[in-house]
Tab-separated table of C-alpha atoms and ligand atoms in Angstrom:
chain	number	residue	atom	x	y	z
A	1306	UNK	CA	72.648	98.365	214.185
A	1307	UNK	CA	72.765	95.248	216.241
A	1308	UNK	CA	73.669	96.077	220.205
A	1309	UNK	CA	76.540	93.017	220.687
A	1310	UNK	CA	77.209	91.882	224.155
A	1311	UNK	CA	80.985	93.267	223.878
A	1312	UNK	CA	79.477	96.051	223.492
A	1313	UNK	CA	77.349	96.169	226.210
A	1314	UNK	CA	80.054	95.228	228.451
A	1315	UNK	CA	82.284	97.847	227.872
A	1316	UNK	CA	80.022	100.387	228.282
A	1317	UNK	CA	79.433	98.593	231.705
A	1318	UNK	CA	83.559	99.180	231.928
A	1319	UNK	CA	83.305	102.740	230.865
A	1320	UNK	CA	80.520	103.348	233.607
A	1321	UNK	CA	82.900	101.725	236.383
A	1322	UNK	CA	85.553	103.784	234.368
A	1323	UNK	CA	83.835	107.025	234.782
A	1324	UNK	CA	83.185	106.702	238.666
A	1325	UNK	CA	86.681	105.322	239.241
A	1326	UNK	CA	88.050	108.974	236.872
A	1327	UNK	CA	85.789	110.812	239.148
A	1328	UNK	CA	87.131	109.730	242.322
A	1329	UNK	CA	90.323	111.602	240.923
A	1330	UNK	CA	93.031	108.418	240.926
A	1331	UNK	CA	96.370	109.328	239.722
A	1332	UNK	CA	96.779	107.168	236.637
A	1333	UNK	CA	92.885	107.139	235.350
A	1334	UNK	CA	93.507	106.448	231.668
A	1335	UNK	CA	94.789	102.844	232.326
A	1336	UNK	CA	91.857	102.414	234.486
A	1337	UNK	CA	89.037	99.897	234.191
A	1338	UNK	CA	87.230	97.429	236.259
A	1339	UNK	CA	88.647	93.890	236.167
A	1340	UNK	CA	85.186	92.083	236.022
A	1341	UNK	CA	82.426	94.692	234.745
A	1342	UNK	CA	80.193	94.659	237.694
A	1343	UNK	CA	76.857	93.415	237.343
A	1344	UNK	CA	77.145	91.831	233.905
A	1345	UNK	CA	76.749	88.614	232.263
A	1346	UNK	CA	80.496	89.083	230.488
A	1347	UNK	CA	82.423	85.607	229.610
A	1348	UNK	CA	84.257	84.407	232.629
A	1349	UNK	CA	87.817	83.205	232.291
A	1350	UNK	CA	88.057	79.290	232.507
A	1351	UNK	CA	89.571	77.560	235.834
A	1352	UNK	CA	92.386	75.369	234.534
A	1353	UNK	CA	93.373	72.054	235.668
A	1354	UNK	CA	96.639	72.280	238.103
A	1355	UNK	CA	98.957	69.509	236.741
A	1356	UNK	CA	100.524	67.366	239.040
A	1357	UNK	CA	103.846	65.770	238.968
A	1358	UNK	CA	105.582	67.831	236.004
A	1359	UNK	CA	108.688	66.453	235.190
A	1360	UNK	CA	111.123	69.482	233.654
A	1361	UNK	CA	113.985	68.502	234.791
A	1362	UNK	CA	115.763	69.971	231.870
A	1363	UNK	CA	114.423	73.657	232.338
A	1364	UNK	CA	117.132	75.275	234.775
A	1365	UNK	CA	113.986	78.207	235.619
A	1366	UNK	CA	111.571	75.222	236.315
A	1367	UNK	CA	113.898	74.230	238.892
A	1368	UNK	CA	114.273	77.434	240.788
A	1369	UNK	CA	110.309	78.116	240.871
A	1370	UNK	CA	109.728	74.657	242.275
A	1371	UNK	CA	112.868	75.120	244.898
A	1372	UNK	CA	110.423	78.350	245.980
A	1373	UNK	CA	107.729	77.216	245.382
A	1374	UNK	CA	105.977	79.927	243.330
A	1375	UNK	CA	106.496	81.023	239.447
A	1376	UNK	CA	107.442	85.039	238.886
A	1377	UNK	CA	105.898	85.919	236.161
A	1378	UNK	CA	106.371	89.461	234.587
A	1379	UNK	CA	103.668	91.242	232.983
A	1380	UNK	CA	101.689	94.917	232.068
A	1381	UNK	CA	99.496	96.675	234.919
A	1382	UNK	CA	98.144	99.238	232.808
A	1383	UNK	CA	96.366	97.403	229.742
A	1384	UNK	CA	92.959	96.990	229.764
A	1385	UNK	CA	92.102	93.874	228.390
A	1386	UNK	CA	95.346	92.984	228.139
A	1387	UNK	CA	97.642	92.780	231.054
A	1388	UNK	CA	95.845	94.809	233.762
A	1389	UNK	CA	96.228	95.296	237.704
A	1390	UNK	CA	93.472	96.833	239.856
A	1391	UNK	CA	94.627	99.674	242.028
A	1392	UNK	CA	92.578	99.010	244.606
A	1393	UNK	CA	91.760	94.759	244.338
A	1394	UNK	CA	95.433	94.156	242.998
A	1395	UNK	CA	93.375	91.800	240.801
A	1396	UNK	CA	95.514	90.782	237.446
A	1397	UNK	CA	93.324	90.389	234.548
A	1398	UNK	CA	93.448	90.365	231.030
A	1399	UNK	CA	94.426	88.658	228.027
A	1400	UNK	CA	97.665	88.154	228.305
A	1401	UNK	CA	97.493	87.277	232.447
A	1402	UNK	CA	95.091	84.672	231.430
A	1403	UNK	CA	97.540	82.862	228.966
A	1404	UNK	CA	100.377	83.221	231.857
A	1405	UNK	CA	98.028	81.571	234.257
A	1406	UNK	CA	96.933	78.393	231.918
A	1407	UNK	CA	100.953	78.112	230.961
A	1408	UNK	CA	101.571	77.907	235.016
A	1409	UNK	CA	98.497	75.771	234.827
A	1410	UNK	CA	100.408	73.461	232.773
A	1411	UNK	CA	103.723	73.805	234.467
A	1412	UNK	CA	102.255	72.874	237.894
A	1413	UNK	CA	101.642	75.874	239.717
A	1414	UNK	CA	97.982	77.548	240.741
A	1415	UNK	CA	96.927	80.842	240.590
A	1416	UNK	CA	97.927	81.725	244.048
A	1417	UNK	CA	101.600	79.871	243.321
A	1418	UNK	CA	101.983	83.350	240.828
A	1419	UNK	CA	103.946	86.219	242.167
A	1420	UNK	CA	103.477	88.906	239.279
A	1421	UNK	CA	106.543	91.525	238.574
A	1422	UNK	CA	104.875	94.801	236.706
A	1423	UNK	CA	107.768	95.472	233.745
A	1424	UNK	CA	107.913	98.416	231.221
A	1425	UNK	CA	108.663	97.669	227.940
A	1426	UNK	CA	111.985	98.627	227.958
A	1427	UNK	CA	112.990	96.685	231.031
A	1428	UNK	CA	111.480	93.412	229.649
A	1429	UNK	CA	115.450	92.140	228.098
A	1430	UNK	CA	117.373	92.893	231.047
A	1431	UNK	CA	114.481	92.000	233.700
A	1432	UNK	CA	114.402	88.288	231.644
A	1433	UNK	CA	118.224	87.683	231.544
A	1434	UNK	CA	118.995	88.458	234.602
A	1435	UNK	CA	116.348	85.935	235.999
A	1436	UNK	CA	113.842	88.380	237.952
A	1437	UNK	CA	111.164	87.158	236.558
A	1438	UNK	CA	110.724	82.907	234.890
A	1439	UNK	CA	108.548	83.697	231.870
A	1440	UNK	CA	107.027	87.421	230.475
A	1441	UNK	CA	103.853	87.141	229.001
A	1442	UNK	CA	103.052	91.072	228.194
A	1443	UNK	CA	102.325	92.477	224.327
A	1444	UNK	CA	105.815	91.049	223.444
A	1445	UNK	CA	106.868	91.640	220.053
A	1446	UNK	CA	109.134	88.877	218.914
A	1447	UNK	CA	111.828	89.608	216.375
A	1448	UNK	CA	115.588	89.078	215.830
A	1449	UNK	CA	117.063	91.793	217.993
A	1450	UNK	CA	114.927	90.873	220.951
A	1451	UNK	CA	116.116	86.888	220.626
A	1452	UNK	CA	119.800	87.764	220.969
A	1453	UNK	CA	118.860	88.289	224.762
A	1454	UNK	CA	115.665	86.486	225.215
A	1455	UNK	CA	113.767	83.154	223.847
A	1456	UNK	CA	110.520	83.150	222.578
A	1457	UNK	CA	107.418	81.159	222.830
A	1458	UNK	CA	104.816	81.329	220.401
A	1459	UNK	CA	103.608	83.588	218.844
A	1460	UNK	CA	100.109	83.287	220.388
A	1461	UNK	CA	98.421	86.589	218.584
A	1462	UNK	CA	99.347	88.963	216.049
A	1463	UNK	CA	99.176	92.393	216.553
A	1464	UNK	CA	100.051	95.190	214.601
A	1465	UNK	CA	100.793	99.073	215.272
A	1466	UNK	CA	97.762	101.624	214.878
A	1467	UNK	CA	96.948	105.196	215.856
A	1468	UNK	CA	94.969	106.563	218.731
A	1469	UNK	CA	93.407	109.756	218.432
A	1470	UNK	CA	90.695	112.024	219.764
A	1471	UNK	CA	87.367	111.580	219.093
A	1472	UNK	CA	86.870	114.574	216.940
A	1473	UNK	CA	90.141	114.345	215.306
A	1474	UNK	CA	89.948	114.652	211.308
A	1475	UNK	CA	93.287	115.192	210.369
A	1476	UNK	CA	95.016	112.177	211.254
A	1477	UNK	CA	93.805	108.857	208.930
A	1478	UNK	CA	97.150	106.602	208.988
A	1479	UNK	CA	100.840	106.391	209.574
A	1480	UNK	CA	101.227	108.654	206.330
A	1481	UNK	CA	99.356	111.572	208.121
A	1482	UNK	CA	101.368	112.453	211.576
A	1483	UNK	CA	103.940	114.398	209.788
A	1484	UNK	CA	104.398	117.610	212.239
A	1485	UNK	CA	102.216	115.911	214.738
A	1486	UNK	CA	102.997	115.174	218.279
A	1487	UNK	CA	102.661	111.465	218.721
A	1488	UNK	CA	103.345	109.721	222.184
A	1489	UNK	CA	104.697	106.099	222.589
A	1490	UNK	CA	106.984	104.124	224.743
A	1491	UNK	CA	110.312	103.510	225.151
A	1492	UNK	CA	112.098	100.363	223.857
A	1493	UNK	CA	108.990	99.234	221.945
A	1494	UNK	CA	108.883	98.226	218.655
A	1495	UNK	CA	106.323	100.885	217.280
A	1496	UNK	CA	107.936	104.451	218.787
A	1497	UNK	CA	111.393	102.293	216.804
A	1498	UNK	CA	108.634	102.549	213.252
A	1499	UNK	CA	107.236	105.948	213.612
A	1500	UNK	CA	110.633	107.738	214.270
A	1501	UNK	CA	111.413	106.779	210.905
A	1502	UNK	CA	112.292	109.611	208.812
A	1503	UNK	CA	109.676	109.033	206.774
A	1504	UNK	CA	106.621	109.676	209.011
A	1505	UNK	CA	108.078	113.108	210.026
A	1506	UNK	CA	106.668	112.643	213.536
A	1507	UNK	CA	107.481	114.607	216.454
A	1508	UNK	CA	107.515	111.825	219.129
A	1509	UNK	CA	106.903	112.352	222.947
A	1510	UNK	CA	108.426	109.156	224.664
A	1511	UNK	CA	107.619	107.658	228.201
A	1512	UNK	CA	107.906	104.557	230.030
A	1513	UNK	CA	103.710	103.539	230.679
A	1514	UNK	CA	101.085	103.501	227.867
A	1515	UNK	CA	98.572	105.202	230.590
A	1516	UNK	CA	100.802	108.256	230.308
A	1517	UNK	CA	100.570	108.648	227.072
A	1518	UNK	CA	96.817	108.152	227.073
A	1519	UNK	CA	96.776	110.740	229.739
A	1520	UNK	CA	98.345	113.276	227.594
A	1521	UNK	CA	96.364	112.485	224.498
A	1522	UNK	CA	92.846	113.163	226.653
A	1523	UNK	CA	94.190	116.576	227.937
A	1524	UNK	CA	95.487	117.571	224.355
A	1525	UNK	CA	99.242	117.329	224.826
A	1526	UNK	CA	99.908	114.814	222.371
A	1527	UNK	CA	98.255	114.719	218.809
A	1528	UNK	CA	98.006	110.146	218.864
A	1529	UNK	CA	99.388	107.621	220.791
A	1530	UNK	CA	100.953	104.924	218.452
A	1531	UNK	CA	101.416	101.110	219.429
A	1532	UNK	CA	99.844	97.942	219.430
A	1533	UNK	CA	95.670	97.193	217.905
A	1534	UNK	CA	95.078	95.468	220.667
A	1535	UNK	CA	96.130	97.587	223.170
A	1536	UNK	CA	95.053	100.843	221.655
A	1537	UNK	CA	91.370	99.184	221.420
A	1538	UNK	CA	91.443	98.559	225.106
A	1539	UNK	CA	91.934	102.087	225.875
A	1540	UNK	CA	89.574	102.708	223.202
A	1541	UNK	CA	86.816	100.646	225.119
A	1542	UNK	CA	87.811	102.510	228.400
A	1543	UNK	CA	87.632	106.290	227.368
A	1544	UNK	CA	84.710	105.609	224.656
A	1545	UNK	CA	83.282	108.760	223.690
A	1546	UNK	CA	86.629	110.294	223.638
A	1547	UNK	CA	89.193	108.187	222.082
A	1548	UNK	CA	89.096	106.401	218.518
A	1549	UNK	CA	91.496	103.967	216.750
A	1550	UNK	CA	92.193	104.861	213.723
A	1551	UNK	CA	92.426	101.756	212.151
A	1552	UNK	CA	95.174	101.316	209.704
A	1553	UNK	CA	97.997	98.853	210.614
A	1554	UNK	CA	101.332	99.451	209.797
A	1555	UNK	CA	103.568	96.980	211.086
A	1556	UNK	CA	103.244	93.116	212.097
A	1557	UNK	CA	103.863	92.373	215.948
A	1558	UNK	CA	103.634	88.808	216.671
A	1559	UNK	CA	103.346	88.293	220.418
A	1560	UNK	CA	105.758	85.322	222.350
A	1561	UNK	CA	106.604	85.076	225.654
A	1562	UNK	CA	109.538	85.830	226.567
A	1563	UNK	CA	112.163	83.551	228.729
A	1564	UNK	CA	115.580	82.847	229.533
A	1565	UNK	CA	117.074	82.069	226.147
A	1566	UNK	CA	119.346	79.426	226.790
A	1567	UNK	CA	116.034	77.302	228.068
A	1568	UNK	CA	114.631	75.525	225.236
A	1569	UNK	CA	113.045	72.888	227.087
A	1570	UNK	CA	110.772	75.698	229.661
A	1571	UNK	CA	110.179	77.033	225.749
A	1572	UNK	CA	108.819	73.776	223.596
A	1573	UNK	CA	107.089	73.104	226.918
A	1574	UNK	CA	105.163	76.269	226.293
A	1575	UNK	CA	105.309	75.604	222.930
A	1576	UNK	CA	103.233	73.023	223.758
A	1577	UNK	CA	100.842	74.348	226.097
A	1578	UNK	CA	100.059	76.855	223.678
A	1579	UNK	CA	99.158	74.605	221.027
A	1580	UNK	CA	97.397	72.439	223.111
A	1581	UNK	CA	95.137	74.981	224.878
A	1582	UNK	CA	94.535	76.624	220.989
A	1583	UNK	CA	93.127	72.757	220.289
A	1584	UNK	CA	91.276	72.401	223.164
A	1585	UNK	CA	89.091	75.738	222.967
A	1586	UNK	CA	90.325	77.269	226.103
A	1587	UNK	CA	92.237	79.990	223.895
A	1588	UNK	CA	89.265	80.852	222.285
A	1589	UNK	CA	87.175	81.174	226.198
A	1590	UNK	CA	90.181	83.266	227.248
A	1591	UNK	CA	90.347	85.516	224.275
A	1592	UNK	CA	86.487	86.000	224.889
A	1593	UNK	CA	86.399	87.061	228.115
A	1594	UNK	CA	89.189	89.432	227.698
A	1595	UNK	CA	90.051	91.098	224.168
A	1596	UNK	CA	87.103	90.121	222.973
A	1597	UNK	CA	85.645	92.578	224.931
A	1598	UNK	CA	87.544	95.561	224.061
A	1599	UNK	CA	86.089	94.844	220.201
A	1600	UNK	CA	89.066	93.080	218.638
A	1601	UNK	CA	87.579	90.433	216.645
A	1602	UNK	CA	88.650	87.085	216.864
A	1603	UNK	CA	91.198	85.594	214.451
A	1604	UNK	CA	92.809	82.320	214.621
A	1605	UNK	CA	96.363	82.200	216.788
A	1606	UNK	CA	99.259	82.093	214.353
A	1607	UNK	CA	101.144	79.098	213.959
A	1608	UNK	CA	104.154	78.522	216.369
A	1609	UNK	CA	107.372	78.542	215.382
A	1610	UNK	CA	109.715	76.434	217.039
A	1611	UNK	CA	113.613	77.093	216.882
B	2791	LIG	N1	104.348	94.857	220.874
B	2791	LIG	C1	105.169	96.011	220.900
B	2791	LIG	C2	106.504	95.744	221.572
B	2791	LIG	O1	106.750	94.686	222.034
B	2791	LIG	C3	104.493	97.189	221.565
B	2791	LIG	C4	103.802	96.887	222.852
B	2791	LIG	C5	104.697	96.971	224.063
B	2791	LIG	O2	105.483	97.910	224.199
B	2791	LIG	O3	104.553	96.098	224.910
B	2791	LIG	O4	107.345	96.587	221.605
């Protein structure tokens, strides 16, 4: 079998992993180095600080230029995704890296970027009431969600899986969790699928991912349920112990979510996104941050404006 550099490079993460775990920090199954130390992994790209933007029309463009700083909201505990550093308070991941091109675009530099950590379940309310300008953060989009928010995008599709113990036999898909204790998060869209009668699943619900994680390493839970993506990322940062199971069950098309009266801050994004999927800096991003966690690439979906 052929050694790929992702692969290398998160066993670099699990090694940082490991002596992070050791040191005994509350919270160790979200953890993993921002930048595997040492290696030769894809850097994110710089991008170009526009100048000048006129947005007249967006009412939150307004009120970050007034303040001169965007808020954006986002994950901590996502590896690969949307992740904060305990100790650095270093945001990386996927999804941080598409909020920082998108503020990029809209005028504002890294250090213009005050980040707001939001649950899922806070994500409507934090958006409406204006805490934070734009959400970028394994955001589903769908119909309920658009009553209260707007949507950019989508920008990836996900889709719900199952993560399990290593040495777990028993459970092989959606279809097999009947009786089982599976842990997932409150106000997201796959806890909503597998409390479907159907499954028969006896669910354990919390507010952070990590938790969850936490309880499926010390046995409490039987799986963990959301998100590919993000399951793979805590894959990648307990390997050894954890597996995906790899069986998709629902569709979960990620937007970013915004104040949903402001359609221009939302074809500007539109835009952005499109643009940066032309341009090849999507495809630099995704590499040196999913990419890493094993996801293989597929092209972004197509935008749907509305
Ligand atoms: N994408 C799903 C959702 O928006 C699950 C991931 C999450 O909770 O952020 O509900």
């Amino acid at each position: 079998m052929k050694l790929r550099k992702s692969a290398a490079v998160a066993a670099l993460a699990v090694l940082a992993l490991t002596a992070t775990a050791c040191g005994g920090k509350e919270g160790s199954a979200g953890d993993k180095p921002s930048n595997p130390a040492g290696s030769n992994a894809p850097k994110a790209p710089e991008y170009a600080v526009a100048k000048d933007v006129k947005l007249d029309a967006s009412a939150t463009f307004k009120k970050a230029k007034e303040r001169g700083k965007l808020v954006i909201g986002s994950k901590a505990d996502q590896p690969f995704l949307g992740f904060e550093d305990q100790s650095t308070k270093e945001r990386s991941g996927f999804d941080i890296e598409i909020a920082r091109m998108i503020a990029a675009d809209l005028g504002f530099s890294k250090d213009q970027i005050e980040w707001k950590t939001v649950d899922s379940a806070s994500r409507e309310s934090a958006i409406s009431t204006g805490q934070v300008d734009y959400y970028v953060g394994t955001y589903t989009i769908n119909d309920k969600r658009k009553l209260q928010v707007g949507f950019a995008g989508p920008y990836y599709k996900a889709g719900a899986d199952l993560l399990v113990r290593k040495d777990e036999s028993g459970i092989t898909g959606p279809e097999s969790v009947k009786g089982k204790k599976v842990c997932s998060i409150k106000g997201s869209t796959p806890l909503a699928e597998i409390k479907k009668p159907q499954y028969g699943a006896q669910t354990t619900e919390l507010a952070k991912y990590s938790d969850c994680v936490q309880q499926l390493l010390t046995s409490q839970v039987d799986a963990v349920t959301t998100d590919d993506a993000i399951l793979k990322g805590y894959a990648a940062a307990n390997s050894g112990k954890l597996k995906v199971v790899g069986k998709p069950f629902t569709e979960e098309p990620y937007g970013i979510g915004m104040n949903k009266d402001d359609k221009a801050l939302r074809d500007f994004i539109n835009d952005a996104l499109e643009k940066h999927e032309k341009d090849g800096t999507y495809k630099k991003i995704y590499d040196a941050t999913l990419g890493l966690s094993g996801s293989t690439y597929t092209e972004p979906p197509a935008i749907v404006r509305y």
